[in-house]
XYZ file of C-alpha atoms in Angstrom:
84
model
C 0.000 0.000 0.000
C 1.450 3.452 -1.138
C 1.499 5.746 1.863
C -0.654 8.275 -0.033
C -3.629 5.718 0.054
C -4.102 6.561 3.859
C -5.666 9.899 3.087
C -8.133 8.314 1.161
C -9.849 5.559 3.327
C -11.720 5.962 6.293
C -13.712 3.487 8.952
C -16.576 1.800 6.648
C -18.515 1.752 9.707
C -18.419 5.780 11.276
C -16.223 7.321 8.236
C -13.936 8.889 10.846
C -9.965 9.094 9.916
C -7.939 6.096 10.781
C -4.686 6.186 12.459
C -1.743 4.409 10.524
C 0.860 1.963 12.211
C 3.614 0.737 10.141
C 5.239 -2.317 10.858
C 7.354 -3.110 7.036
C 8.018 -1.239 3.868
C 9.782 -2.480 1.034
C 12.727 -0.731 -0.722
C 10.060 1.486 -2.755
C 8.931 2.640 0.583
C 5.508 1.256 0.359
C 3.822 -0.031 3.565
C 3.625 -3.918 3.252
C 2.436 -4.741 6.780
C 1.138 -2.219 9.104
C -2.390 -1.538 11.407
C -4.964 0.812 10.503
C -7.238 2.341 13.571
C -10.284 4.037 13.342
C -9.879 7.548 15.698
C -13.175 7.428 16.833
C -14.910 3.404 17.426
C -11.303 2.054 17.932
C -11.462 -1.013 14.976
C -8.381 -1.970 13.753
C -7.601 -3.215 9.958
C -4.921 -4.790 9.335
C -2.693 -4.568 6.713
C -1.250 -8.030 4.874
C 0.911 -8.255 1.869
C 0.134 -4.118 1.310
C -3.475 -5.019 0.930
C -6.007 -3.154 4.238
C -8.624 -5.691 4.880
C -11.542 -3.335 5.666
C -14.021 -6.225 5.160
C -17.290 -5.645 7.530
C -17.578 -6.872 10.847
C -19.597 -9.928 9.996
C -17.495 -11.347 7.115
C -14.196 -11.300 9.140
C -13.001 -13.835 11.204
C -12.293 -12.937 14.713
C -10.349 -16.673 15.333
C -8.048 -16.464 12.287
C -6.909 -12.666 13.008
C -6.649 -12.392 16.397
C -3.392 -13.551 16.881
C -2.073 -11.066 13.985
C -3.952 -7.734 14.959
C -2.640 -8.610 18.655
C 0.899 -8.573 17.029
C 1.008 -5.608 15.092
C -0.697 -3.265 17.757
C 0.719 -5.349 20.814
C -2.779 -4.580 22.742
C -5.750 -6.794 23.044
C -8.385 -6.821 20.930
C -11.969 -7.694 21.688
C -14.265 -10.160 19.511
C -15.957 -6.747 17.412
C -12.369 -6.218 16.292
C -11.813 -3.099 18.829
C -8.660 -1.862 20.616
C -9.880 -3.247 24.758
């Protein structure tokens, strides 16, 4: 993801600004893992391969990403995919 692409997105769910963690670039500077977190509800996206899964609530899968959202923003994060 380029770093640009940050001031276009916003939470699907409030459209408040998100808050941008970066964890790896590669040499052309472009974020490849990293954390996105919505300023206002406190949902966090991450971001896999450059790619921000921003999927809704309901089609995400609270098992499967746990362990990875808990590793890039080193807090816990409750089952509705929110900062505790």
């Amino acid at each position: 993801m380029k770093l640009e692409t940050i001031n276009k997105l916003c939470c699907p769910f409030d459209q408040e600004d998100l808050q941008l963690t970066i964890i790896t670039k590669d040499i052309q500077e472009n974020i490849v893992e990293g954390v996105l977190v919505c300023s206002s509800c406190k949902r966090v996206y991450p971001i896999v391969s450059g790619i921000p899964i921003m999927s809704p609530d309901e089609y995400r899968e609270f098992k499967l990403e746990q362990p990875l959202l808990e590793r890039l923003t080193k807090e816990k994060v409750s089952d509705n995919f929110r900062l505790m």
